[in-house]
Amino acid sequence: MTIREIFKNGIQPLLIEKAEIAPTFIRERVIGDINAALQFMSTGVDYFTREPISFSIDAGAPSIALPEDTLNIFGPCMLGDGSPLTRIETRGEFEQFAQIYLGYTTAAPSGKPHGYYVEKSKRQGSDNTVALTARFTPLPSVAYTVALEISRRPPTYTVAQIEEPSPTVPLPHKFAESILLPIVRWNVRTSHLFGGHEMLASMEQEYNTALAQLGMSQPTQGAQTTDALERKKAAARAAAREAYANTP
Amino acid sequence: MTTLQLAHSLARHLKEKDLMQISAAAKLDILQAINSSLQTIYAAMPPAHKTTTISETLRAPVTVAFAVAERYTNVLLEPVFTEKQQGCTAFLADDASANEIVAPNAILDQYLGQALSGNATVYHDAVHIHDVIERVCAPPTLFRNGEQVRKLDRWQTDFDKLDKKTPGTPQRYCLIPCGSSQGANPEFYLRVWPMPDGDYKLRFDAEIATVRVTFPQITQSPVDLPVNDRIAESVLLPIARERLLISGEWADRSTASRVEKDAEKAMQQLKTMPWDIAPAFNAVGTPGNF
């Protein structure tokens, strides 16, 4: 589904039937709501966003900068030979890793890394990103390939991308209709042009169903069992009941 | 059972159940639980399961050159002794009294000779007993040219009466503490008397401590645990689980009492371990077939 299609769906609760006649401030508003929905989804189930990356660390190289748009680091972190690296939580543990965990009384000589520490700091010269640096200990004695699983920030779309050719929003399983659209419409409802007050209850029902699906759409082996489907239906029914109960 | 299998089994009880994803600090909790359980098991294990025969060589006396900075000092100018000679008896130049080597460039007693340099005769009468040895459990035996020479008797209180200057075939032994409370290594010397006059092989049986599992062994380089597989799940695992209860990462505190009961049962089972794997030999009473 393209940004234009999502936009056209998002302006319906504002009682605007054609994208061409939507004023600029509405375009800006709805694009913002679409971006907000994508950011919300990126913090949900990790498989929507999980992505393997790999990079090389040279002999003696203490650290490497992770991609600028990294949002979360899931792990596991593995060396090219299949050896896992242990996550180190604090800077203090990282600095004294060899003494705490490997039994050294001094800093460990360079060799095969055992642990990694992700340092977070403000990226210099930029106000919207965090600099993530992966550090390794002991220092690698030879070059290694490192594999890590991360999530990236969702793409931020602009008003210009409403026009053709409009980009397709990357969503696994094409869950745009069942998850993304209900969330966008729910976000749009706070606009002063919102004209679908009689639809509010059903919009909230759809929104809650989308949330339930977001949490239960797990591509786990065996998930598509009767039991899993029943749980999904039960969650949707519960969300609908709550939505109607809260309708003014 | 390997170190990684046990670590993974323990990790299943923590908040983060994937061993690969567990933080280093939580892995340290697992490591300590494993080592603690191994130490507990081998403290309670019958001696037959932790005894081995150790062989050391008592070398013939050697002569080395030495120099001291000034009279009455115990610091030698250059390292003249080897690490293995630490604890051995040495006679230095014109100092008639026996001295003891404490480091490659140091002796225990102040040097009372007149010459600032000369030759030292080193008698290899001390064997290092490192911390891996918990107890010497049988009298040491001497071998020479492949033949058993004699079993050594332990000297008790009469060491002062023995002639400590004449070498010969060792007849007695004693274990001399080195101050392990200050981190001394070796912890003990096994000293023989008289000082050996030639090369001898010395064999003795000792109960040895269990090995320590290391951090890399539960992460990248697993090894077999030093516990027979027949008690790995029934004894080692329950005790290790109980030791892990102290971890702040333990997920379900409601299981604590069950885990503790399992550990108690495991300790009870440990008491049923056979004292020896050979048939019992009761030397008290009427002999068999009498």
Coordinates of C-alpha atoms in Angstrom, one line a residue, chain A:
Chain A
M1 CA 0.0 0.0 0.0
T2 CA 1.4 3.4 -1.0
I3 CA 1.5 6.6 1.1
R4 CA -1.1 8.1 -1.2
E5 CA -3.5 5.3 -0.6
I6 CA -3.0 5.5 3.1
F7 CA -3.4 9.3 2.9
K8 CA -6.7 9.0 1.0
N9 CA -8.0 6.6 3.6
G10 CA -6.8 8.9 6.4
I11 CA -8.7 12.0 5.2
Q12 CA -12.1 10.2 5.0
P13 CA -12.9 10.8 8.7
L14 CA -12.3 14.4 8.0
L15 CA -15.0 14.2 5.4
I16 CA -12.6 15.0 2.5
E17 CA -13.3 12.6 -0.3
K18 CA -10.5 13.5 -2.8
A19 CA -6.9 13.8 -2.1
E20 CA -6.5 16.5 -4.7
I21 CA -8.7 19.0 -2.8
A22 CA -7.1 18.4 0.6
P23 CA -5.5 21.7 1.8
T24 CA -1.8 21.8 2.7
F25 CA -2.4 21.9 6.4
I26 CA -4.5 18.7 6.2
R27 CA -1.8 17.1 4.2
E28 CA 0.8 18.0 6.8
R29 CA -1.5 16.8 9.6
V30 CA -2.3 13.4 8.0
I31 CA 1.2 12.7 6.9
G32 CA 2.2 13.4 10.6
D33 CA -0.4 10.9 11.7
I34 CA 0.9 8.3 9.3
N35 CA 4.4 8.8 10.5
A36 CA 3.2 8.6 14.1
A37 CA 1.4 5.3 13.4
L38 CA 4.5 3.8 11.8
Q39 CA 6.7 4.9 14.8
F40 CA 4.1 3.3 17.1
M41 CA 4.2 0.1 15.2
S42 CA 8.0 0.0 15.2
T43 CA 7.9 -0.2 19.0
G44 CA 5.6 -3.2 19.0
V45 CA 6.3 -6.7 18.0
D46 CA 10.0 -6.9 17.0
Y47 CA 9.6 -9.1 14.0
F48 CA 7.9 -6.2 12.2
T49 CA 11.3 -4.4 12.3
R50 CA 14.0 -6.9 13.2
E51 CA 16.8 -6.8 10.7
P52 CA 20.2 -8.6 10.7
I53 CA 23.3 -6.5 10.0
S54 CA 26.9 -7.5 9.7
F55 CA 30.1 -5.6 9.8
S56 CA 33.8 -6.2 10.2
I57 CA 36.0 -5.2 13.0
D58 CA 39.7 -4.9 12.3
A59 CA 42.5 -6.3 14.5
G60 CA 43.0 -3.9 17.4
A61 CA 39.9 -1.9 16.6
P62 CA 38.1 -1.1 19.8
S63 CA 34.8 0.0 18.5
I64 CA 32.5 0.5 15.5
A65 CA 29.7 3.0 14.9
L66 CA 26.3 1.3 14.3
P67 CA 24.0 2.7 11.6
E68 CA 22.7 6.1 12.3
D69 CA 19.0 5.0 12.1
T70 CA 19.4 2.2 14.6
L71 CA 16.4 2.2 16.9
N72 CA 16.8 -1.0 19.0
I73 CA 19.5 -3.6 19.4
F74 CA 18.0 -7.0 19.8
G75 CA 20.9 -9.3 19.6
P76 CA 22.3 -11.9 19.7
C77 CA 25.6 -10.6 18.6
M78 CA 27.7 -13.3 16.9
L79 CA 31.2 -13.6 15.5
G80 CA 31.6 -14.9 12.0
D81 CA 32.8 -18.3 13.4
G82 CA 29.5 -18.7 15.3
S83 CA 30.8 -17.7 18.7
P84 CA 28.3 -15.6 20.6
L85 CA 29.4 -12.4 22.3
T86 CA 28.1 -11.6 25.8
R87 CA 26.1 -8.4 26.3
I88 CA 27.8 -6.1 28.8
E89 CA 25.4 -3.7 30.5
T90 CA 27.5 -1.1 32.1
R91 CA 30.6 0.9 31.1
G92 CA 32.3 -0.2 34.3
E93 CA 31.9 -3.9 33.5
F94 CA 33.2 -3.2 30.0
E95 CA 36.3 -1.5 31.2
Q96 CA 37.1 -4.3 33.7
F97 CA 35.6 -7.2 31.7
A98 CA 38.9 -9.2 31.7
Q99 CA 39.4 -8.7 35.4
I100 CA 35.8 -9.5 36.4
Y101 CA 34.9 -12.3 34.0
L102 CA 38.1 -13.8 32.6
G103 CA 40.2 -14.0 35.7
Y104 CA 42.9 -11.5 34.7
T105 CA 44.6 -9.2 37.2
T106 CA 45.4 -6.7 34.5
A107 CA 43.9 -5.8 31.2
A108 CA 43.5 -8.8 28.9
P109 CA 45.8 -9.1 25.9
S110 CA 44.1 -8.8 22.6
G111 CA 42.5 -12.0 21.3
K112 CA 39.1 -13.3 20.5
P113 CA 36.4 -10.9 21.8
H114 CA 34.1 -12.3 24.4
G115 CA 31.8 -9.3 25.2
Y116 CA 30.3 -6.3 23.6
Y117 CA 29.0 -3.1 25.0
V118 CA 26.8 -0.6 23.2
E119 CA 27.7 3.0 24.2
K120 CA 24.9 5.5 23.7
S121 CA 25.7 9.2 23.4
K122 CA 24.3 12.3 21.7
R123 CA 25.4 12.5 18.1
Q124 CA 27.5 15.6 17.6
G125 CA 26.0 18.2 15.2
S126 CA 22.6 16.5 15.1
D127 CA 19.6 17.0 17.2
N128 CA 17.5 14.0 16.4
T129 CA 19.7 11.0 16.5
V130 CA 21.7 9.0 19.1
A131 CA 25.2 7.8 18.4
L132 CA 25.4 4.1 19.1
T133 CA 28.9 2.6 19.3
A134 CA 29.6 -1.1 19.7
R135 CA 32.7 -1.8 21.7
F136 CA 34.4 -5.1 22.0
T137 CA 36.5 -6.8 24.7
P138 CA 39.1 -8.2 24.6
L139 CA 40.4 -6.2 21.7
P140 CA 40.3 -8.4 18.5
S141 CA 43.7 -9.8 17.6
V142 CA 42.6 -10.4 14.0
A143 CA 39.8 -9.1 11.9
Y144 CA 36.4 -10.6 12.7
T145 CA 33.0 -10.4 11.1
V146 CA 30.2 -9.5 13.5
A147 CA 26.5 -10.2 13.0
L148 CA 23.9 -8.4 15.1
E149 CA 20.1 -7.9 14.9
I150 CA 18.7 -4.4 15.2
S151 CA 15.7 -2.4 14.3
R152 CA 15.8 0.8 12.4
R153 CA 13.7 3.9 12.8
P154 CA 10.7 3.8 10.5
P155 CA 11.0 6.0 7.4
T156 CA 9.6 9.5 7.8
Y157 CA 7.4 10.5 4.9
T158 CA 6.8 14.0 3.6
V159 CA 3.8 15.8 2.0
A160 CA 5.5 15.6 -1.4
Q161 CA 5.3 11.8 -1.3
I162 CA 1.5 11.9 -1.4
E163 CA 1.8 12.6 -5.0
E164 CA 2.5 9.9 -7.6
P165 CA 4.8 8.0 -7.8
S166 CA 4.1 7.5 -4.1
P167 CA 6.4 5.1 -2.2
T168 CA 5.1 1.8 -0.8
V169 CA 5.1 1.5 3.0
P170 CA 7.2 -1.5 4.0
L171 CA 5.1 -3.7 6.3
P172 CA 5.5 -7.5 6.8
H173 CA 2.5 -9.6 5.8
K174 CA 1.0 -6.5 4.2
F175 CA -0.7 -5.6 7.5
A176 CA -1.5 -2.1 6.2
E177 CA -5.2 -2.6 6.1
S178 CA -5.7 -4.5 9.4
I179 CA -3.2 -2.6 11.6
L180 CA -1.8 0.6 10.0
L181 CA -5.0 2.1 8.7
P182 CA -7.0 1.7 11.9
I183 CA -4.2 3.4 13.8
V184 CA -3.9 6.2 11.3
R185 CA -7.7 6.9 11.4
W186 CA -7.6 6.8 15.2
N187 CA -4.8 9.4 15.1
V188 CA -6.7 11.6 12.7
R189 CA -9.7 11.8 15.0
T190 CA -8.2 14.7 17.0
S191 CA -8.2 17.0 14.0
H192 CA -10.6 19.9 14.3
L193 CA -12.0 18.9 11.0
F194 CA -12.9 15.4 12.2
G195 CA -16.5 14.8 11.1
G196 CA -17.1 11.1 11.9
H197 CA -18.3 11.4 15.5
E198 CA -21.0 8.8 14.9
M199 CA -18.2 6.4 13.7
L200 CA -16.0 7.0 16.8
A201 CA -17.1 3.8 18.5
S202 CA -16.4 1.6 15.6
M203 CA -13.1 3.4 14.9
E204 CA -12.1 2.7 18.5
Q205 CA -13.1 -1.0 18.1
E206 CA -11.0 -1.2 14.9
Y207 CA -8.1 0.5 16.7
N208 CA -8.2 -1.9 19.7
T209 CA -8.5 -4.9 17.3
A210 CA -5.4 -3.6 15.5
L211 CA -3.5 -3.3 18.8
A212 CA -4.5 -6.8 19.7
Q213 CA -3.4 -8.1 16.3
L214 CA -0.1 -6.1 16.6
G215 CA 0.6 -8.1 19.7
M216 CA -0.5 -11.5 18.5
S217 CA 0.6 -11.6 14.9
Q218 CA 3.6 -13.8 15.8
P219 CA 5.0 -15.9 13.0
T220 CA 5.9 -18.5 15.5
Q221 CA 5.8 -22.2 14.6
G222 CA 2.5 -23.5 15.7
A223 CA 0.9 -20.1 16.2
Q224 CA -1.8 -20.7 13.6
T225 CA -3.5 -23.3 15.7
T226 CA -7.2 -23.2 16.7
D227 CA -6.1 -22.1 20.1
A228 CA -4.2 -19.1 18.7
L229 CA -7.0 -18.1 16.5
E230 CA -9.4 -18.4 19.4
R231 CA -7.2 -16.2 21.5
K232 CA -7.1 -13.7 18.7
K233 CA -10.9 -13.6 18.3
A234 CA -11.3 -13.4 22.1
A235 CA -9.0 -10.4 22.2
A236 CA -10.9 -8.7 19.4
R237 CA -14.2 -9.3 21.1
A238 CA -12.9 -8.0 24.4
A239 CA -11.6 -4.9 22.7
A240 CA -14.9 -4.3 21.0
R241 CA -16.8 -4.7 24.2
E242 CA -14.6 -2.2 26.0
A243 CA -14.9 0.2 23.1
Y244 CA -18.7 0.1 23.2
A245 CA -18.8 0.3 26.9
N246 CA -16.7 3.5 26.8
T247 CA -18.7 5.2 24.1
P248 CA -20.2 8.4 25.4

